[in-house]
Amino acid sequence: MNNTHKSVRLCDCNGTVEIDIKRLSEALDGADPAVFQLAHQLCGRDAAAFAASLGGEDAIVGCTQEAALLRTLADDAGAGAGLAFINLRDIGGRSPRGSDATPAMAARLAIARLAEPAPVPAVSYDSGGQLLIIGPAGAALGWAAEAQRQYGEDIAVNVLITARDGSELPLRRDWPVVSGRDVTVSGWLGAFDVSWSRANAIDLDSCVRCNACIDACPEGAIGYDYQIDPDRCTGHRACVKACADVGAIDFAAIGARQSQRYDLVLDLNDPPLLRMPHPPQGYAAPGRDPLDQSLALQRLAGLVGEFEKPKFFTYRKSVCAHSRNSRQGCNRCIDTCSTAAIRADGDGVFVEPHLCMGCGACATVCPTGAMRYAYPSASDVAVRMKAGLQAWRAAGGQAPRVLFHSGEQGEDLLALTGRRRGLPADVLPVAVHDVASVGLELMLAALCYGAAQCVILSHDDQPDAYREATAGQIALGRTVLEALGYPGAALVAIIADEPAALTHALGSVAAPVFSCPPASFALPVEKRGALEFCIDHLARHAAQKAEAIALPAGAPFGAVNIRKDACTLCMSCVGACPASALMDGGERPALRFLERNCVQCGLCVNTCPENALSLEPRLLIGDAVRRERVLNEAEPFHCISCGTPFGTKQMIDAMTGRLSAHSMFAGGDALRRLQMCADCRVIDLMKAKGGETTVFDT
């Protein structure tokens, strides 16, 4: 996976960044120092030498500020295809004065030398440019005219007026106009389904604007917006008679539902029709500010054509704990999703990939691993993090703080902070698409691989549900760490949108002393297995040993307790368990339990007809969690006719006891048949009815 053949082009930026080539080469698996070329002004006096030195080979360039210039120079030299740019100056190189920045630079270079993760499937969009502008008449008509003026035939304008404000319709019918109320919008870029109720008797699409209705109305209830004011109309219907030949006026049609599909939606209503933290692509709700409305129209105009995005998730319904047999279980992914992309679908859930924005919060809160984040996966992130931490130590650095941040937004904030020398030298940034995807398995993996602290950086615009999901993961992780004698402060979350705020936040959560030898394992793809690897490693080296750790309600680990006197071993719980934590006894009437599989979803508790089960959130440490144990077993009941075991004595006794008073079982024979196996019950019933029974000897 290492792209060790890539050369590295570095720049000390006019002597402002101290770069130690020898230490860097030693840190990167003993790379040949000749792989590194150090310039003084890569974008200036050394630019020509840079282009000439490439020779068509792949290279990592430690500068993003002048990436456009350097790529142009490389393209002119026929060597631009294999270039990768990283910000080594601002993120790593410009630490506070007097700090040793070499470990941070070595770590970032080690991560940059790794190949990109395997590509994931793509989700396609096809937008033909059918734009619907929804809102009050004046704003909607005004922006419709502007859209047509600016974009001409590239955008097909449509208008849905939701409120009258005295604005007249245009003199020319350049685009369709309708009026409606109770508007609903669903869908995504290229496939928005919009539905509305007809709000007025005059159908603007049919109206020829001849003004006959205006002249005929004695109350003046019809204006040049060609809509009828219901407060002034007295119902004499002179307008209907005047419009008879055109037929555009129909009072009976008010309230009728209409629907249409569009590619793009500009929603000028306040509040907007879709109220979610992350509305679908192709939908814009800029509010009342004209500048915001103009920018929104500009963005939508750029969404015409065919587009692709990654499919951010994978889903395995077989282990989903959403529900079983109409019994409710886990709703965490549905409750957390900020785009309304996830909905119930029978015993599982359905994720609409066109609506998914790739936050990954659903995978973070999923207790079973049925929902898995794929862009990139936790195991791919762990590979990069592990490589960076190894290079950090090899360059002589002590245990750093791993800082997870969201893509470009976090990268820009870190660079601005580094420019001001406000990014501490002990911080190793690790980029993910969205920090909501960072679950407990990645947080603990950072500590297992040698970090002293795992910091999650989010921003003020992050939805509350994401922040709560991260806080829940941190709280759970801290409980486990503290029970093992590690500092809970090793897991923290901070919020910052400005460099000064980030510097202050990092300064207020200084790394604690975290003593644990770095692990060598690769993080498994499966979430539960990844957590098990991390917890086993931490427990093995813990100063404080624990056999079981009590966890808060809702934690995805724990035991199932049973009241044996109530359990009839009907095995309803076994059929309901999505994680195979509960199992039958095979040839004997018994209920077995494997705690490592239990996700505390509660489906077994909700399914049990005897209310015999309860949950106990806890984390069992060591081999005990991997050993099956028998929760309940019972004496088998043998058929009173043939002697074949077919149930448990407790279950048959309970059934006969309950049904003995029922009228259908008043006779002794009916009650006695309950104590027979299925075959003998049929034979006995046939005899009672005088029938003949033929037994075939095989």
XYZ file of C-alpha atoms in Angstrom:
698
model
C 0.000 0.000 0.000
C 3.014 2.314 0.419
C 3.875 4.496 -2.558
C 7.512 4.537 -1.530
C 8.599 5.201 -5.101
C 7.273 8.749 -4.848
C 9.923 11.395 -4.472
C 9.353 14.294 -2.096
C 9.805 17.972 -3.010
C 10.033 20.223 0.042
C 10.517 23.948 0.518
C 11.698 25.821 3.595
C 9.681 28.830 2.370
C 12.423 31.405 2.356
C 14.018 29.910 5.446
C 10.934 30.226 7.679
C 10.422 26.472 8.115
C 13.126 24.245 9.590
C 13.348 20.958 7.668
C 15.683 18.148 8.752
C 16.032 15.860 5.728
C 18.101 13.277 7.610
C 15.524 12.787 10.384
C 12.672 12.731 7.893
C 14.297 10.062 5.755
C 15.052 7.928 8.827
C 11.474 8.289 10.048
C 9.978 7.171 6.740
C 11.115 3.561 6.891
C 14.732 4.539 6.270
C 13.920 6.115 2.925
C 16.905 7.124 0.802
C 17.690 10.792 1.564
C 18.036 11.270 -2.185
C 14.259 10.829 -2.405
C 13.964 14.234 -0.719
C 14.776 17.460 -2.519
C 14.752 20.658 -0.501
C 14.218 24.053 -2.119
C 14.484 27.530 -0.660
C 11.886 29.171 -2.919
C 10.020 26.439 -4.765
C 7.591 28.932 -6.283
C 10.291 31.441 -7.143
C 13.943 31.031 -8.039
C 13.794 27.221 -7.669
C 10.669 26.768 -9.829
C 12.484 25.943 -13.048
C 14.720 23.427 -11.315
C 11.619 21.850 -9.762
C 9.981 21.268 -13.138
C 13.175 19.977 -14.680
C 13.818 17.543 -11.824
C 10.509 15.697 -12.072
C 11.426 13.672 -15.136
C 7.938 12.198 -15.357
C 8.058 10.568 -11.931
C 5.386 10.737 -9.260
C 6.124 13.189 -6.470
C 4.717 14.584 -3.246
C 5.040 18.369 -3.021
C 5.018 19.877 0.453
C 3.185 23.058 -0.552
C -0.470 23.759 -1.312
C -0.323 27.552 -1.501
C 1.326 27.510 -4.933
C -0.181 24.233 -6.144
C -1.716 25.856 -9.235
C 1.611 27.366 -10.336
C 3.629 24.235 -9.617
C 1.140 21.995 -11.417
C 1.248 24.257 -14.452
C 5.041 24.078 -14.482
C 4.877 20.278 -14.163
C 2.279 20.025 -16.944
C 4.457 22.103 -19.223
C 7.273 19.676 -18.467
C 4.999 16.690 -19.129
C 5.135 15.474 -15.539
C 1.989 16.773 -13.834
C -0.108 13.614 -13.688
C 1.569 12.054 -10.682
C 1.796 15.067 -8.360
C 0.203 15.173 -4.912
C 0.227 18.324 -2.774
C 0.152 18.540 1.024
C 0.364 21.571 3.297
C 3.554 20.830 5.177
C 4.346 24.441 6.013
C 1.232 25.602 7.836
C 0.100 22.234 9.206
C 3.154 20.869 10.946
C 6.011 23.134 9.933
C 4.868 26.360 11.551
C 4.459 25.243 15.121
C 5.071 27.683 17.996
C 8.636 28.957 17.959
C 11.098 26.671 19.646
C 8.993 23.558 18.974
C 10.304 20.499 17.194
C 8.122 20.206 14.107
C 9.971 17.293 12.494
C 7.744 14.521 13.982
C 4.625 16.278 12.702
C 6.102 16.676 9.219
C 7.274 13.056 9.179
C 3.791 11.865 10.126
C 2.079 13.924 7.431
C 4.543 12.726 4.812
C 4.044 9.104 5.894
C 0.295 9.485 5.460
C 0.730 11.208 2.097
C 2.873 8.330 0.823
C 0.010 5.870 1.283
C -2.142 4.998 -1.687
C -5.712 6.214 -1.730
C -8.306 3.758 -0.365
C -10.111 1.558 -2.849
C -12.901 3.432 -4.654
C -16.485 2.957 -3.544
C -19.564 2.616 -5.778
C -20.928 5.858 -7.231
C -24.415 7.376 -7.005
C -25.529 9.144 -10.204
C -27.661 12.243 -10.748
C -29.096 13.546 -14.009
C -30.354 17.141 -13.991
C -31.912 18.603 -17.135
C -32.241 22.128 -15.709
C -35.970 22.191 -14.924
C -35.983 24.796 -12.135
C -38.984 25.423 -9.888
C -39.019 28.706 -7.963
C -41.421 28.549 -5.013
C -42.425 31.529 -2.934
C -44.321 34.818 -2.667
C -45.348 36.269 -6.009
C -42.995 39.253 -6.150
C -39.826 37.381 -5.225
C -40.636 34.272 -7.248
C -41.500 36.173 -10.424
C -38.541 38.521 -10.016
C -35.994 35.726 -9.713
C -37.668 33.819 -12.533
C -37.051 36.789 -14.828
C -33.464 37.062 -13.578
C -32.827 33.338 -14.093
C -34.052 33.511 -17.650
C -32.026 36.655 -18.328
C -28.793 35.196 -16.946
C -28.994 31.573 -18.037
C -31.310 31.566 -21.043
C -31.965 28.108 -22.411
C -29.665 26.419 -19.891
C -32.393 26.726 -17.257
C -36.100 25.981 -17.805
C -37.907 28.246 -15.330
C -41.139 27.315 -13.561
C -42.901 29.335 -10.833
C -45.142 28.206 -7.988
C -46.655 31.197 -6.167
C -47.447 30.462 -2.531
C -48.587 33.933 -1.419
C -50.188 36.945 -3.120
C -48.509 40.307 -2.535
C -50.067 42.473 -5.247
C -47.414 41.660 -7.840
C -48.695 41.529 -11.396
C -47.945 38.671 -13.754
C -45.431 39.471 -16.534
C -46.723 40.797 -19.844
C -45.241 37.817 -21.663
C -45.805 34.158 -20.850
C -42.146 33.129 -20.856
C -42.489 30.404 -18.237
C -45.256 28.385 -16.558
C -46.827 29.948 -13.460
C -49.166 28.231 -11.003
C -50.409 29.145 -7.536
C -50.685 26.678 -4.699
C -50.745 26.047 -0.993
C -49.872 23.104 1.255
C -46.765 22.536 -0.843
C -44.646 19.438 -0.252
C -41.204 18.741 -1.687
C -39.389 15.422 -1.730
C -36.587 13.906 -3.735
C -33.133 14.998 -4.829
C -31.179 16.608 -7.625
C -32.847 15.716 -10.914
C -35.857 14.078 -9.238
C -37.789 16.467 -7.002
C -41.449 15.572 -6.652
C -43.434 18.687 -5.766
C -47.096 18.532 -4.808
C -49.500 21.343 -3.982
C -53.186 22.139 -3.585
C -54.744 24.553 -6.052
C -55.063 27.827 -4.162
C -57.333 29.827 -6.489
C -60.226 29.408 -8.826
C -58.259 30.825 -11.774
C -55.861 28.363 -13.368
C -52.899 30.546 -14.339
C -51.688 27.978 -16.842
C -54.995 28.123 -18.752
C -55.671 31.838 -18.284
C -55.038 33.890 -21.461
C -55.039 37.171 -19.460
C -57.742 38.717 -21.614
C -59.030 40.650 -18.582
C -62.673 39.683 -19.209
C -62.963 38.433 -15.629
C -61.503 41.676 -14.261
C -64.056 43.732 -16.196
C -66.941 41.455 -15.161
C -66.247 41.352 -11.411
C -68.375 44.018 -9.675
C -66.389 43.777 -6.398
C -62.976 44.265 -8.002
C -61.885 40.981 -6.421
C -59.620 40.081 -9.368
C -56.350 41.922 -9.942
C -53.644 41.781 -12.549
C -52.103 38.850 -10.750
C -55.183 37.036 -12.167
C -56.155 35.610 -8.813
C -59.424 36.046 -6.928
C -59.380 37.718 -3.508
C -61.639 35.459 -1.392
C -62.270 38.264 1.125
C -63.901 40.462 -1.560
C -65.610 37.841 -3.701
C -69.357 37.464 -2.982
C -69.856 34.400 -5.165
C -72.052 35.705 -7.957
C -69.736 34.009 -10.498
C -69.871 36.714 -13.183
C -66.207 35.939 -13.824
C -67.040 32.324 -14.653
C -69.579 33.448 -17.241
C -67.106 35.928 -18.751
C -64.432 33.216 -18.998
C -66.764 30.588 -20.412
C -64.980 30.132 -23.745
C -61.537 29.876 -22.117
C -62.643 27.818 -19.109
C -59.818 28.954 -16.832
C -62.038 29.616 -13.796
C -63.352 26.732 -11.705
C -64.265 27.353 -8.061
C -64.870 23.645 -7.500
C -61.213 22.902 -8.316
C -59.884 24.877 -5.341
C -57.982 22.471 -3.103
C -57.387 19.855 -5.808
C -53.932 18.276 -5.539
C -51.432 18.660 -8.353
C -47.908 17.362 -8.670
C -44.940 17.651 -10.979
C -41.299 16.554 -11.102
C -38.450 19.064 -11.344
C -34.654 18.920 -11.393
C -33.936 21.914 -9.141
C -35.875 23.799 -6.470
C -35.322 27.365 -5.274
C -37.452 27.783 -2.166
C -38.018 31.445 -1.258
C -40.441 30.706 1.565
C -39.592 31.708 5.110
C -39.529 29.311 6.887
C -38.474 26.932 4.107
C -40.498 23.920 3.070
C -37.701 21.483 3.961
C -36.425 22.035 7.481
C -33.464 19.770 8.028
C -29.802 20.454 8.775
C -28.674 19.115 5.409
C -31.310 19.476 2.661
C -30.883 17.456 -0.551
C -28.567 18.556 -3.313
C -30.389 20.620 -5.910
C -32.611 22.283 -3.281
C -31.806 25.764 -1.965
C -33.637 27.776 0.688
C -31.680 31.045 1.013
C -34.198 32.959 3.141
C -35.173 36.579 2.511
C -31.792 38.171 1.881
C -31.506 39.145 -1.830
C -27.761 38.455 -1.905
C -28.263 34.970 -0.486
C -31.056 34.404 -3.003
C -28.791 35.473 -5.872
C -25.975 33.186 -4.718
C -28.420 30.290 -4.322
C -29.683 30.766 -7.878
C -26.109 30.837 -9.117
C -25.303 27.568 -7.339
C -28.409 25.855 -8.712
C -27.611 26.993 -12.246
C -24.353 25.078 -11.981
C -26.179 21.850 -11.220
C -27.250 21.034 -14.759
C -25.884 17.871 -16.307
C -24.787 14.473 -15.056
C -23.106 14.154 -11.673
C -21.720 11.448 -9.420
C -20.907 11.183 -5.751
C -19.656 8.283 -3.646
C -22.051 5.866 -2.031
C -20.929 6.588 1.499
C -22.351 3.575 3.298
C -22.875 -0.172 3.219
C -25.763 -1.845 4.992
C -26.376 -5.433 6.112
C -30.016 -5.989 6.943
C -29.371 -9.442 8.418
C -27.770 -7.975 11.553
C -29.876 -4.806 11.801
C -31.564 -4.407 15.193
C -34.324 -2.074 13.992
C -37.196 -4.473 14.623
C -38.357 -8.076 14.525
C -41.894 -9.324 13.996
C -43.304 -5.790 14.423
C -41.484 -5.373 17.737
C -39.502 -2.154 18.003
C -35.768 -2.306 18.563
C -33.159 0.262 17.497
C -33.965 3.588 15.786
C -30.620 5.286 16.263
C -29.662 5.713 12.615
C -33.101 7.114 11.727
C -33.037 9.557 14.633
C -29.493 10.736 13.863
C -29.691 11.214 10.087
C -29.701 14.920 9.193
C -30.934 14.431 5.626
C -33.961 12.188 6.269
C -32.251 9.600 4.045
C -33.057 6.665 6.361
C -36.511 5.233 6.965
C -37.987 2.093 8.429
C -38.309 -0.804 5.985
C -39.863 -3.866 7.559
C -37.488 -5.419 10.067
C -34.642 -3.268 8.752
C -34.154 0.199 7.359
C -33.777 1.672 3.880
C -31.175 4.298 3.027
C -31.770 6.469 -0.025
C -28.228 6.952 -1.408
C -29.235 10.080 -3.360
C -30.120 11.832 -0.102
C -27.150 10.592 1.928
C -24.535 13.349 2.360
C -21.900 11.079 3.865
C -21.756 12.312 7.447
C -21.403 8.745 8.743
C -23.261 9.443 11.994
C -25.554 6.484 11.282
C -22.569 4.129 11.347
C -21.236 5.782 14.497
C -24.430 5.118 16.478
C -25.235 1.703 14.944
C -24.698 -0.874 17.710
C -24.384 -3.932 15.484
C -22.269 -2.664 12.596
C -25.166 -3.248 10.188
C -24.597 0.302 8.969
C -20.984 0.784 7.960
C -19.241 3.918 6.722
C -17.316 3.386 3.497
C -15.766 6.726 2.457
C -13.264 5.922 3.732
C -13.891 2.997 6.049
C -12.702 3.048 9.650
C -10.073 0.432 8.808
C -8.715 2.625 5.973
C -8.513 5.639 8.288
C -6.790 3.469 10.879
C -4.105 2.446 8.360
C -3.271 6.103 7.705
C -3.365 7.033 11.359
C -1.152 4.113 12.309
C 1.418 4.995 9.619
C 1.486 8.601 10.796
C 1.987 7.660 14.442
C 4.768 5.223 13.573
C 6.602 7.925 11.622
C 6.036 10.376 14.461
C 7.790 8.078 16.927
C 10.529 7.225 14.437
C 11.290 10.943 14.108
C 11.855 11.149 17.855
C 8.463 12.535 18.840
C 6.598 11.601 21.977
C 2.962 10.493 22.094
C 1.015 13.122 20.105
C -2.609 14.122 20.019
C -4.552 12.776 17.055
C -6.958 15.452 15.816
C -9.798 14.213 13.605
C -11.212 16.937 11.366
C -13.708 17.171 8.504
C -12.129 17.458 5.061
C -11.462 20.866 3.542
C -13.233 22.880 6.232
C -10.998 21.496 8.957
C -7.896 21.600 6.737
C -8.385 25.319 6.054
C -8.905 26.102 9.734
C -5.782 24.153 10.704
C -3.727 25.937 8.031
C -4.898 29.372 9.177
C -4.081 28.413 12.760
C -0.649 27.178 11.706
C 0.005 30.383 9.790
C -0.314 32.220 13.125
C 1.911 29.588 14.800
C -1.071 28.639 16.923
C -1.177 24.922 16.094
C 0.676 23.030 18.852
C 3.581 20.859 17.737
C 2.095 17.756 19.394
C -1.002 17.679 17.143
C -1.312 15.138 14.328
C -4.304 16.036 12.112
C -6.155 13.136 10.490
C -8.684 14.092 7.819
C -12.016 12.306 7.359
C -14.960 13.268 5.179
C -17.008 14.202 8.259
C -16.064 13.840 11.925
C -19.553 12.480 12.650
C -18.245 9.229 11.134
C -15.571 8.869 13.824
C -16.898 6.255 16.213
C -15.510 4.743 19.378
C -13.510 2.132 17.457
C -11.410 4.845 15.759
C -11.039 6.858 18.954
C -9.716 3.861 20.873
C -7.584 2.781 17.918
C -5.796 6.142 18.060
C -4.867 5.464 21.685
C -3.898 1.868 20.934
C -1.598 2.984 18.099
C 0.317 5.357 20.356
C -1.591 8.638 20.659
C -1.824 10.310 24.047
C -5.176 11.852 23.227
C -7.887 11.694 20.586
C -9.493 15.065 19.787
C -12.610 15.481 17.640
C -12.819 18.904 15.972
C -16.281 20.026 14.918
C -17.772 23.365 13.904
C -20.723 25.494 14.952
C -22.765 24.460 11.915
C -22.657 20.774 12.839
C -26.155 19.393 13.571
C -26.955 18.750 17.222
C -27.628 15.071 16.492
C -24.058 14.602 15.263
C -22.615 16.360 18.294
C -24.738 14.210 20.597
C -23.592 11.058 18.798
C -19.932 12.016 19.259
C -20.533 12.977 22.897
C -22.172 9.617 23.513
C -19.220 7.749 22.026
C -16.761 9.794 24.110
C -18.769 9.256 27.307
C -18.825 5.508 26.711
C -15.114 5.460 25.928
C -14.252 7.467 29.027
C -16.194 5.053 31.212
C -14.169 2.146 29.845
C -10.823 3.977 30.047
C -11.308 5.165 33.624
C -12.372 1.711 34.772
C -9.073 0.399 33.391
C -7.037 3.123 35.070
C -6.479 5.298 31.997
C -7.331 9.030 32.000
C -10.795 9.762 30.634
C -9.427 13.060 29.276
C -7.732 11.026 26.550
C -10.981 11.421 24.580
C -12.247 14.970 24.011
C -14.341 16.974 21.564
C -13.806 20.639 20.750
C -15.708 23.202 18.654
C -13.894 25.923 16.738
C -14.438 28.016 13.616
C -11.651 30.573 13.993
C -7.882 30.125 14.456
C -7.854 31.834 17.854
C -10.700 29.608 19.047
C -8.894 26.482 17.866
C -5.635 27.490 19.563
C -7.506 28.203 22.798
C -9.486 24.944 22.612
C -6.361 22.836 22.056
C -4.607 24.648 24.869
C -7.450 23.925 27.265
C -7.430 20.162 26.628
C -3.748 19.371 27.063
C -2.854 15.728 26.518
C -2.820 13.612 29.680
C -0.175 11.046 30.486
C -1.348 7.941 28.618
C 0.786 4.860 29.115
C 0.080 1.999 26.726
C 2.497 0.272 24.321
C 1.593 0.873 20.659
C -0.445 -1.930 19.125
C 0.510 -3.684 15.914
C -2.881 -5.092 14.871
C -4.755 -3.899 11.798
C -8.182 -2.580 12.659
C -10.843 -5.050 11.459
C -13.477 -3.840 9.036
C -16.304 -5.145 11.213
C -17.162 -2.643 13.945
C -17.685 -5.014 16.859
C -14.488 -6.858 16.057
C -12.571 -3.558 15.864
C -13.832 -2.529 19.293
C -12.937 -5.930 20.701
C -9.355 -5.649 19.415
C -8.942 -2.179 20.919
C -10.500 -3.003 24.290
C -8.487 -6.222 24.619
C -5.256 -4.327 23.927
C -6.072 -1.592 26.445
C -7.154 -4.119 29.074
C -4.015 -6.204 28.587
C -1.789 -3.242 29.412
C -4.055 -1.554 31.954
C -2.685 -0.614 35.348
C -6.091 -1.316 36.837
C -7.652 -4.674 36.075
C -11.394 -5.122 35.749
C -13.541 -8.168 35.036
C -16.706 -6.248 34.191
C -17.384 -2.538 33.695
C -20.850 -1.151 34.397
C -22.094 0.964 31.498
C -24.927 3.489 31.171
C -28.293 2.509 29.704
C -28.200 2.455 25.922
C -24.615 1.220 25.708
C -24.134 -1.388 22.952
C -22.558 -3.977 25.276
C -24.085 -6.021 28.048
C -25.791 -9.093 29.364
C -29.308 -10.473 29.221
C -30.675 -11.558 32.592
C -33.491 -14.060 32.953
C -36.105 -15.039 35.516
C -35.992 -18.783 35.206
C -39.282 -19.294 37.003
C -41.058 -17.244 34.305
C -39.201 -18.488 31.221
C -40.915 -21.315 29.348
C -38.086 -21.720 26.813
C -40.437 -20.832 23.973
C -37.405 -19.435 22.099
C -39.200 -16.296 20.900
C -36.169 -14.311 22.017
C -33.863 -16.448 19.862
C -35.869 -15.653 16.757
C -35.866 -11.949 17.618
C -32.149 -11.563 18.313
C -30.435 -9.959 15.276
C -26.900 -10.565 16.516
C -27.073 -14.291 17.408
C -26.399 -13.471 21.038
C -29.284 -15.729 22.109
C -29.329 -19.324 20.836
C -31.337 -22.430 21.464
C -29.892 -25.548 23.047
C -29.910 -27.712 19.958
C -31.045 -31.203 20.982
C -31.893 -30.163 24.543
C -34.340 -27.542 25.835
C -31.972 -24.740 26.799
C -31.362 -21.052 26.133
C -27.716 -20.120 25.507
C -26.147 -16.659 25.508
C -22.947 -15.246 23.978
C -22.270 -11.855 25.512
C -19.763 -10.634 22.926
C -22.594 -10.543 20.374
C -25.187 -8.734 22.501
C -25.889 -5.137 21.389
C -28.550 -4.386 24.050
C -31.162 -3.550 21.405
C -33.965 -4.854 23.630
C -35.719 -6.880 20.930
C -35.559 -9.993 23.096
C -37.093 -8.131 26.044
C -39.856 -6.655 23.864
C -40.591 -10.048 22.290
C -40.646 -12.276 25.389
C -44.309 -13.212 26.107
C -43.495 -13.962 29.753
C -41.576 -10.712 30.481
C -38.813 -12.939 31.756
C -35.850 -11.027 30.296
C -34.044 -7.820 31.243
C -30.924 -6.028 30.015
C -27.765 -5.278 31.979
C -25.457 -2.786 30.210
C -21.879 -3.729 30.975
C -18.570 -4.555 29.360
C -17.202 -7.973 30.207
C -13.411 -8.061 29.931
C -11.338 -11.025 28.809
C -12.201 -14.497 27.564
C -15.432 -14.674 29.550
C -17.184 -12.475 27.008
C -16.379 -15.016 24.287
C -17.719 -18.065 26.148
C -21.285 -19.239 25.760
C -23.282 -19.737 28.912
C -26.644 -21.345 29.571
C -29.261 -18.869 30.784
C -31.950 -21.456 31.335
C -32.582 -25.117 30.727
C -35.452 -27.368 31.599
C -36.533 -30.975 31.893
C -37.903 -32.182 28.572
C -41.548 -33.247 28.431
C -42.161 -36.641 26.855
C -45.249 -37.435 24.837
C -47.654 -39.402 27.041
C -48.454 -41.641 24.087
C -45.161 -42.484 22.382
C -42.585 -41.069 24.787
C -40.928 -38.685 22.275
C -39.599 -35.447 23.850
C -41.307 -32.481 22.185
C -41.245 -29.587 24.653
C -40.365 -28.623 28.175
C -42.227 -29.794 31.257
C -42.604 -26.212 32.448
C -44.109 -25.065 29.154
C -46.614 -27.948 28.933
C -47.615 -27.572 32.579
C -48.125 -23.827 32.104
C -50.183 -24.369 28.944
C -52.439 -27.035 30.438
C -52.862 -24.950 33.581
C -54.017 -21.920 31.645
C -56.317 -23.793 29.271
C -57.930 -26.161 31.754
C -60.685 -23.641 32.503
C -61.409 -22.923 28.837
C -64.663 -24.374 27.463
C -62.892 -25.998 24.514
C -60.764 -28.014 26.906
C -63.473 -28.881 29.406
C -63.359 -32.513 28.354
C -60.399 -34.540 29.519
C -59.424 -35.755 26.039
C -58.749 -32.247 24.644
C -56.558 -31.345 27.572
C -54.784 -34.701 27.392
C -53.914 -34.157 23.731
C -51.876 -31.097 24.704
C -49.511 -33.565 26.367
C -48.953 -35.450 23.117
C -46.530 -34.808 20.294
C -47.979 -33.577 16.993
C -48.228 -37.054 15.390
C -49.878 -38.716 18.364
C -52.299 -35.806 18.731
C -53.579 -36.359 15.181
C -53.865 -40.127 15.686
C -55.775 -39.693 18.941
C -58.142 -37.185 17.350
C -58.871 -39.549 14.469
C -59.680 -42.342 16.888
C -62.002 -40.104 18.846
C -63.961 -39.327 15.660
C -64.227 -43.015 14.780
C -61.852 -42.829 11.883
C -59.390 -45.470 10.886
C -55.702 -44.864 11.119
C -53.280 -46.526 8.739
C -49.705 -46.846 9.858
C -47.135 -47.301 7.092
C -44.176 -49.404 8.093
C -41.023 -47.942 6.565
